[in-house]
mmCIF file of C-alpha atoms in Angstrom:
data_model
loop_
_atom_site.group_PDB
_atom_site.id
_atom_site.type_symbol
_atom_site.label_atom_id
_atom_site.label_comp_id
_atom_site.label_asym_id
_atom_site.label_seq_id
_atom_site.Cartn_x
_atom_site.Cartn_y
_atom_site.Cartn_z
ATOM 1 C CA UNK A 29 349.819 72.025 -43.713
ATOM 2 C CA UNK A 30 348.655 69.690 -46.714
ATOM 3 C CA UNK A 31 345.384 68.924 -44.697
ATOM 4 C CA UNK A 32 344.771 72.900 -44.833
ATOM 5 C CA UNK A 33 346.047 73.373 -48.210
ATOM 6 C CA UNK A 34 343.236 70.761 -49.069
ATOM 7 C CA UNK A 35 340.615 72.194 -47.449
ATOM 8 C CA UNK A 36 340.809 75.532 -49.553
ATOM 9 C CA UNK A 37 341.645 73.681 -52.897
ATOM 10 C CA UNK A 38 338.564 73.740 -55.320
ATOM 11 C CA UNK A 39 338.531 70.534 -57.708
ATOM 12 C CA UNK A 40 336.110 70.645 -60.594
ATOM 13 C CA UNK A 41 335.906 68.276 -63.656
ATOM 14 C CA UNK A 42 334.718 70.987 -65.888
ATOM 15 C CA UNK A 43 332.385 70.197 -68.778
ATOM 16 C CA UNK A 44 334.967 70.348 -71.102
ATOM 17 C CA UNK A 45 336.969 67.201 -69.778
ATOM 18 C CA UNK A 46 339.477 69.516 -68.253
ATOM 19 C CA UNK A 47 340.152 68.942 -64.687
ATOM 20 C CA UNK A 48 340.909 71.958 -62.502
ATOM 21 C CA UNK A 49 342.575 72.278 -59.253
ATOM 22 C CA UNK A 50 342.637 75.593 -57.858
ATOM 23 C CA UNK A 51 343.514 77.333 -54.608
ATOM 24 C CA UNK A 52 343.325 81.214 -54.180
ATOM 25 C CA UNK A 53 345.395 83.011 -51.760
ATOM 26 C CA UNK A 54 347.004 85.835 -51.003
ATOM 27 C CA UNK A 55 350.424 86.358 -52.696
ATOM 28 C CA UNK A 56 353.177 89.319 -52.967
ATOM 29 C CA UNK A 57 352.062 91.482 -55.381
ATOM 30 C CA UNK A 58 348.621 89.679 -56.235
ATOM 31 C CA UNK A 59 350.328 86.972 -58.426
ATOM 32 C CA UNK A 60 349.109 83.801 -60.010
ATOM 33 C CA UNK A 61 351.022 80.969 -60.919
ATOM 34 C CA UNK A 62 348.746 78.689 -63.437
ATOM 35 C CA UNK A 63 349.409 75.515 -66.031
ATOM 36 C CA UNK A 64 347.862 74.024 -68.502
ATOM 37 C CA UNK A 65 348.415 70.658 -68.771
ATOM 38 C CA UNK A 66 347.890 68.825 -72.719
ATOM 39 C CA UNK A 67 347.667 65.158 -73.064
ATOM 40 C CA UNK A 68 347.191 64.035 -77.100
ATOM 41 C CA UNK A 69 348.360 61.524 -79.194
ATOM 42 C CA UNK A 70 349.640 57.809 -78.227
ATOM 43 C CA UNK A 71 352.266 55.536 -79.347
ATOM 44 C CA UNK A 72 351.147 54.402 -82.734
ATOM 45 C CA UNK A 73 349.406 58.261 -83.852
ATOM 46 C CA UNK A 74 353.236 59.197 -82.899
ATOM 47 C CA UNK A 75 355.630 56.913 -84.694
ATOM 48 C CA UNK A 76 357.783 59.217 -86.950
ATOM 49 C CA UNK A 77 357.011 62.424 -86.464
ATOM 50 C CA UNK A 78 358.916 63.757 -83.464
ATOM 51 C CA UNK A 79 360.092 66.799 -85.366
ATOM 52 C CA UNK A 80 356.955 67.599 -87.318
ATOM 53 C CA UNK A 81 355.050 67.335 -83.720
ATOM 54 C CA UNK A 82 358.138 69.319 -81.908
ATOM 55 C CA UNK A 83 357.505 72.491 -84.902
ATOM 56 C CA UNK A 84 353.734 72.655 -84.536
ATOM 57 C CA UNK A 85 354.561 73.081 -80.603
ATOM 58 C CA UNK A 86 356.964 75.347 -81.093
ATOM 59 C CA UNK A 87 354.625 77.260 -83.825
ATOM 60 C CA UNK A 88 352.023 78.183 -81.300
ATOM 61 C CA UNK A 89 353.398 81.350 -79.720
ATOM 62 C CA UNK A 90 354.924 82.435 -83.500
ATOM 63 C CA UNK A 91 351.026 84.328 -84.967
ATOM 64 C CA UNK A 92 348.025 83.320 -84.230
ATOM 65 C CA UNK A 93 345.261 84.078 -87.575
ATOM 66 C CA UNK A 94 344.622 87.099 -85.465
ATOM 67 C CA UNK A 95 348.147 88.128 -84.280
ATOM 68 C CA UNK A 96 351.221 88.756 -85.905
ATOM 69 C CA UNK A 97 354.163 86.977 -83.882
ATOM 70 C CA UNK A 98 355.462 90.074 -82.300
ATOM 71 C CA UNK A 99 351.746 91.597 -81.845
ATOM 72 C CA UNK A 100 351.080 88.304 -79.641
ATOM 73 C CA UNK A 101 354.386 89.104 -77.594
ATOM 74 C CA UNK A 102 353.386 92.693 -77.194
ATOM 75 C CA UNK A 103 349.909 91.412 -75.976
ATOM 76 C CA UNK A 104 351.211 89.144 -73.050
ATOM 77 C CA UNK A 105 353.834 91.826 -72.260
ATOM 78 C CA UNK A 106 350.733 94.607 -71.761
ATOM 79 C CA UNK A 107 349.234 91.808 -69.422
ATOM 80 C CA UNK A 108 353.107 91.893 -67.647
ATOM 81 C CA UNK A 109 352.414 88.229 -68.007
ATOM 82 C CA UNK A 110 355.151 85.497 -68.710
ATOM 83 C CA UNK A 111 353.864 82.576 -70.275
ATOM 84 C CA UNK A 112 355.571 79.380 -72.308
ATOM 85 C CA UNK A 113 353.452 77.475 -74.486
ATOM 86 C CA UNK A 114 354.002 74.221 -76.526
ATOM 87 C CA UNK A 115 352.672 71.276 -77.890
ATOM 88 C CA UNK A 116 352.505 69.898 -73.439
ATOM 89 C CA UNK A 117 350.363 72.875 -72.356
ATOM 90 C CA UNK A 118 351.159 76.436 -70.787
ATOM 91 C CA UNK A 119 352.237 78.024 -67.909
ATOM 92 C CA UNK A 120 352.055 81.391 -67.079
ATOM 93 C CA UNK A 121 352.568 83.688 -64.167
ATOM 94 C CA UNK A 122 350.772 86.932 -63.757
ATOM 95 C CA UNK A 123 348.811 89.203 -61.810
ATOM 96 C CA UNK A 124 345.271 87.673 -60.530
ATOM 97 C CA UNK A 125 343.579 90.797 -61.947
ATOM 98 C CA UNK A 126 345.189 89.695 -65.507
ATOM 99 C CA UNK A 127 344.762 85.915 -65.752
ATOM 100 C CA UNK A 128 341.174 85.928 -67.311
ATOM 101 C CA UNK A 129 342.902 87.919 -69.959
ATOM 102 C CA UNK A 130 346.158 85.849 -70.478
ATOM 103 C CA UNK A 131 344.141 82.386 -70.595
ATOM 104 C CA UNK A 132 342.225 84.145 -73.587
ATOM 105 C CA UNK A 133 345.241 84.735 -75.249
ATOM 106 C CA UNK A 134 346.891 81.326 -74.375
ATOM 107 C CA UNK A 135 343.601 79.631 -75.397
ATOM 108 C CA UNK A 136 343.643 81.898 -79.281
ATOM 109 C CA UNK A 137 347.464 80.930 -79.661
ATOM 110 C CA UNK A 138 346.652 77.014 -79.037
ATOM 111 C CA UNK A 139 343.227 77.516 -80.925
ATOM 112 C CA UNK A 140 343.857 79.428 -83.906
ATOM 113 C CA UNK A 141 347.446 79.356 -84.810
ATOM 114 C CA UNK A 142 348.888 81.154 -87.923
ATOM 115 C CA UNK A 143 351.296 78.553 -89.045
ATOM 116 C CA UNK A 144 352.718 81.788 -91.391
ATOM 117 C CA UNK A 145 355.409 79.611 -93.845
ATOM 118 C CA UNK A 146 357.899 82.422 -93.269
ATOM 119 C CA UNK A 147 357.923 81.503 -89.524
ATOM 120 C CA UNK A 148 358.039 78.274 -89.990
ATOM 121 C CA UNK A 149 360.990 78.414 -92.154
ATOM 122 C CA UNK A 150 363.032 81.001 -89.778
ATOM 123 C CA UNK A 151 362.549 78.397 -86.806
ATOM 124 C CA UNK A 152 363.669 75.342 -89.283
ATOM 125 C CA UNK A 153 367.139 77.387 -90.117
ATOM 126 C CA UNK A 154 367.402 77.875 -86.500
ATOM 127 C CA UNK A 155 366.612 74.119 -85.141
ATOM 128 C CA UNK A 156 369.467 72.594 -87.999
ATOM 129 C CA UNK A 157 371.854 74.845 -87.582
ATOM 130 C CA UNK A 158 371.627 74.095 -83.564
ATOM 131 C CA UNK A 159 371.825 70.642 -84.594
ATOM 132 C CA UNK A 160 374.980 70.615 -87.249
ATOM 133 C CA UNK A 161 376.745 72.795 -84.322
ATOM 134 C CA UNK A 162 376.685 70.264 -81.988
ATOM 135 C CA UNK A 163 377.788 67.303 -84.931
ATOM 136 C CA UNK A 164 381.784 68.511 -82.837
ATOM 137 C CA UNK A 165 380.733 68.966 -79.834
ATOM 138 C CA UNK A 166 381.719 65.892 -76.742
ATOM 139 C CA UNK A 167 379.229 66.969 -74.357
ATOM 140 C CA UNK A 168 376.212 66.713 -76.752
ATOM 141 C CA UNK A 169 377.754 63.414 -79.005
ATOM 142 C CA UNK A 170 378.383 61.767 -75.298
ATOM 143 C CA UNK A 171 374.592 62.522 -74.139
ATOM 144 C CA UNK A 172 372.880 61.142 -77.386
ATOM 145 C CA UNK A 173 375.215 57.876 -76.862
ATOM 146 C CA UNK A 174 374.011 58.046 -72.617
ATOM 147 C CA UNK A 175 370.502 58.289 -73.863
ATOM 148 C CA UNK A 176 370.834 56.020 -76.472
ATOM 149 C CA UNK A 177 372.117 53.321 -73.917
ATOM 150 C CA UNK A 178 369.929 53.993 -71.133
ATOM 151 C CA UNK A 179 366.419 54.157 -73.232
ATOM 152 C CA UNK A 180 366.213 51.660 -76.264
ATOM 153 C CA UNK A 181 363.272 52.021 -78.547
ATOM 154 C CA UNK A 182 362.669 51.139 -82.132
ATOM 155 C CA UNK A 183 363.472 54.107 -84.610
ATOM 156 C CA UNK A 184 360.433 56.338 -84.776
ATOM 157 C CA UNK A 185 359.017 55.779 -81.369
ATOM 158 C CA UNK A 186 358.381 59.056 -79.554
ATOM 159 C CA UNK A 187 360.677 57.766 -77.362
ATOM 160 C CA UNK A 188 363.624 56.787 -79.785
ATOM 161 C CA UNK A 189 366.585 59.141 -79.477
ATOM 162 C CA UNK A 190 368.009 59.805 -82.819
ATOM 163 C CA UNK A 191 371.733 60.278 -83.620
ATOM 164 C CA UNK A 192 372.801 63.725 -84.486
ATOM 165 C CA UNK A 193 372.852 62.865 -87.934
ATOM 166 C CA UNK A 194 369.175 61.259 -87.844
ATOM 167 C CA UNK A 195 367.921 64.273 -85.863
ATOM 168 C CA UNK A 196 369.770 66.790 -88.873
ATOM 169 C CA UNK A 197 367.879 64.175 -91.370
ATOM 170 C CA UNK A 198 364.131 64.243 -89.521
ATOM 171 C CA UNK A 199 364.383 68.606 -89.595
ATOM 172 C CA UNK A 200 365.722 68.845 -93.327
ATOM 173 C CA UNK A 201 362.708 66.394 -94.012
ATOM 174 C CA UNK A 202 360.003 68.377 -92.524
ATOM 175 C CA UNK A 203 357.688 70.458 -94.097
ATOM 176 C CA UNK A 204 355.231 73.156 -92.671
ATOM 177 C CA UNK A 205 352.378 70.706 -93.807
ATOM 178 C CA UNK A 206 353.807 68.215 -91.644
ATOM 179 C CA UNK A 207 353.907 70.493 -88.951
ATOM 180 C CA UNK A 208 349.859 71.375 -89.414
ATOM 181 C CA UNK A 209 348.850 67.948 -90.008
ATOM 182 C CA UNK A 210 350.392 66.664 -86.862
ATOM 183 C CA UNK A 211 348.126 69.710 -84.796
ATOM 184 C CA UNK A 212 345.235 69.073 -86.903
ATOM 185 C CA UNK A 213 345.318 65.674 -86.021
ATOM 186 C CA UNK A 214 346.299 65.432 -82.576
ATOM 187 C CA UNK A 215 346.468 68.254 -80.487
ATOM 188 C CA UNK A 216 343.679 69.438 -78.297
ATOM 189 C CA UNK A 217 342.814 69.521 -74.617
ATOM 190 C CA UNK A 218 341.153 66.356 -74.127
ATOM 191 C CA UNK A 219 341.680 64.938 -70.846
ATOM 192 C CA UNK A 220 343.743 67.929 -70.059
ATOM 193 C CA UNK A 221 344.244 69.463 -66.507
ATOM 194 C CA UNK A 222 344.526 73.053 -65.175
ATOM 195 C CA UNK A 223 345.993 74.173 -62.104
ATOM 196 C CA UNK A 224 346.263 77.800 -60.493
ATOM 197 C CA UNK A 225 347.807 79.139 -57.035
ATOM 198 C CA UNK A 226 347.625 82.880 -56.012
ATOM 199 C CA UNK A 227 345.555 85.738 -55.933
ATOM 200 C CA UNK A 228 342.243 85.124 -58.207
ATOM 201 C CA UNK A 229 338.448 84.403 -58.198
ATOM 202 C CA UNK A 230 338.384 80.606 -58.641
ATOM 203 C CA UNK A 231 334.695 80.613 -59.493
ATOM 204 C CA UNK A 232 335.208 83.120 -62.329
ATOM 205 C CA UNK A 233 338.287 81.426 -63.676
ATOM 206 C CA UNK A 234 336.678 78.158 -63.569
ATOM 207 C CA UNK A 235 334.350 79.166 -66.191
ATOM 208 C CA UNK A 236 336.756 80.589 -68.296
ATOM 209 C CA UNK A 237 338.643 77.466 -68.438
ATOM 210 C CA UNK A 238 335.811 75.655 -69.218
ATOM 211 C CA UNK A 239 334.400 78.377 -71.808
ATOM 212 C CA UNK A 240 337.787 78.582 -73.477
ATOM 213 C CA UNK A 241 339.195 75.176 -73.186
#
């Protein structure tokens, strides 16, 4: 019942800002489900640059200045961990016995990231060419116009939705120093919140959190 659930949920506003809700239990197979959850930036430290802010999300899990791109892969995968990471935060699933280790990774890919030009570049050539290929296609022309309808902001709000043309414009635009600027200026975990379900020691993980965080 939620009045049970509540009873065995630990809350802590860690010392860090980070606020942490966690409940251990028993799960198949000892697994934990955790997120990390990122607020930064506000309306006005926003305004025009969606895509520079959208590549230094997407540039977290590509190197780290310790890791190679495909030795931070073959890191998580020795944890058997799955984790997704952006510019919003993590989440991860993974054994209980392996989350200490898989927040230290999570917390070196947000911390130090590489920002290696060659990656950048490759994920660029990826993003327009997703965009031209959709310049024909209904489904995607009709949900820009939908969105476009339903949620009217001035261009360059975070909010805004861009034509496909604009969008096409903003990535060919971008640079990799936009990209850094936008995490060197905004991202962090500030006000962020953590939460974890499953099989782990909350007091242990706690501390990490608030060590690593």
């Amino acid at each position: 019942s939620p009045k049970n659930i509540e009873s065995r949920l630990l809350r802590r506003n860690l010392s860090n800002g980070v606020r942490a809700a966690l409940l251990p239990k028993q799960t198949r197979g000892g697994r934990v489900v955790a997120t990390l959850t990122l607020h930064w930036g506000d309306e006005k430290s926003l305004m025009n640059r969606e895509a520079a802010c959208n590549f230094a999300g997407a540039m977290l899990l590509r190197g780290t200045q310790k890791r190679s791109r495909a030795e931070l892969k073959q890191a998580f995968e020795k944890l058997n961990a799955s984790v997704s990471l952006g510019g919003d935060g993590a989440s991860i699933e993974v054994r209980g016995e392996n989350l200490i280790a898989t927040l230290r990774l999570v917390a070196e890919a947000l911390r130090e990231p590489a920002f290696a030009r060659e990656e950048f570049e490759e994920m660029k050539r990826a993003a327009l060419t997703g965009a031209e290929a959709q310049r024909n296609e209904p489904a995607s022309l009709a949900g820009v116009r939908l969105s476009r309808h339903l949620h009217v902001y001035p261009p360059g709000h975070p909010h805004y939705t861009p034509t496909l043309e604009e969008r096409i414009g903003w990535l060919r635009s971008t640079t990799l120093e936009d990209a850094r600027a936008c995490y060197r200026e905004l991202f962090g975990a500030s006000g962020a919140e953590f939460v974890a379900v499953g099989d782990f020691d909350a007091e242990a993980v706690a501390r990490t959190v608030d060590e690593l965080f």
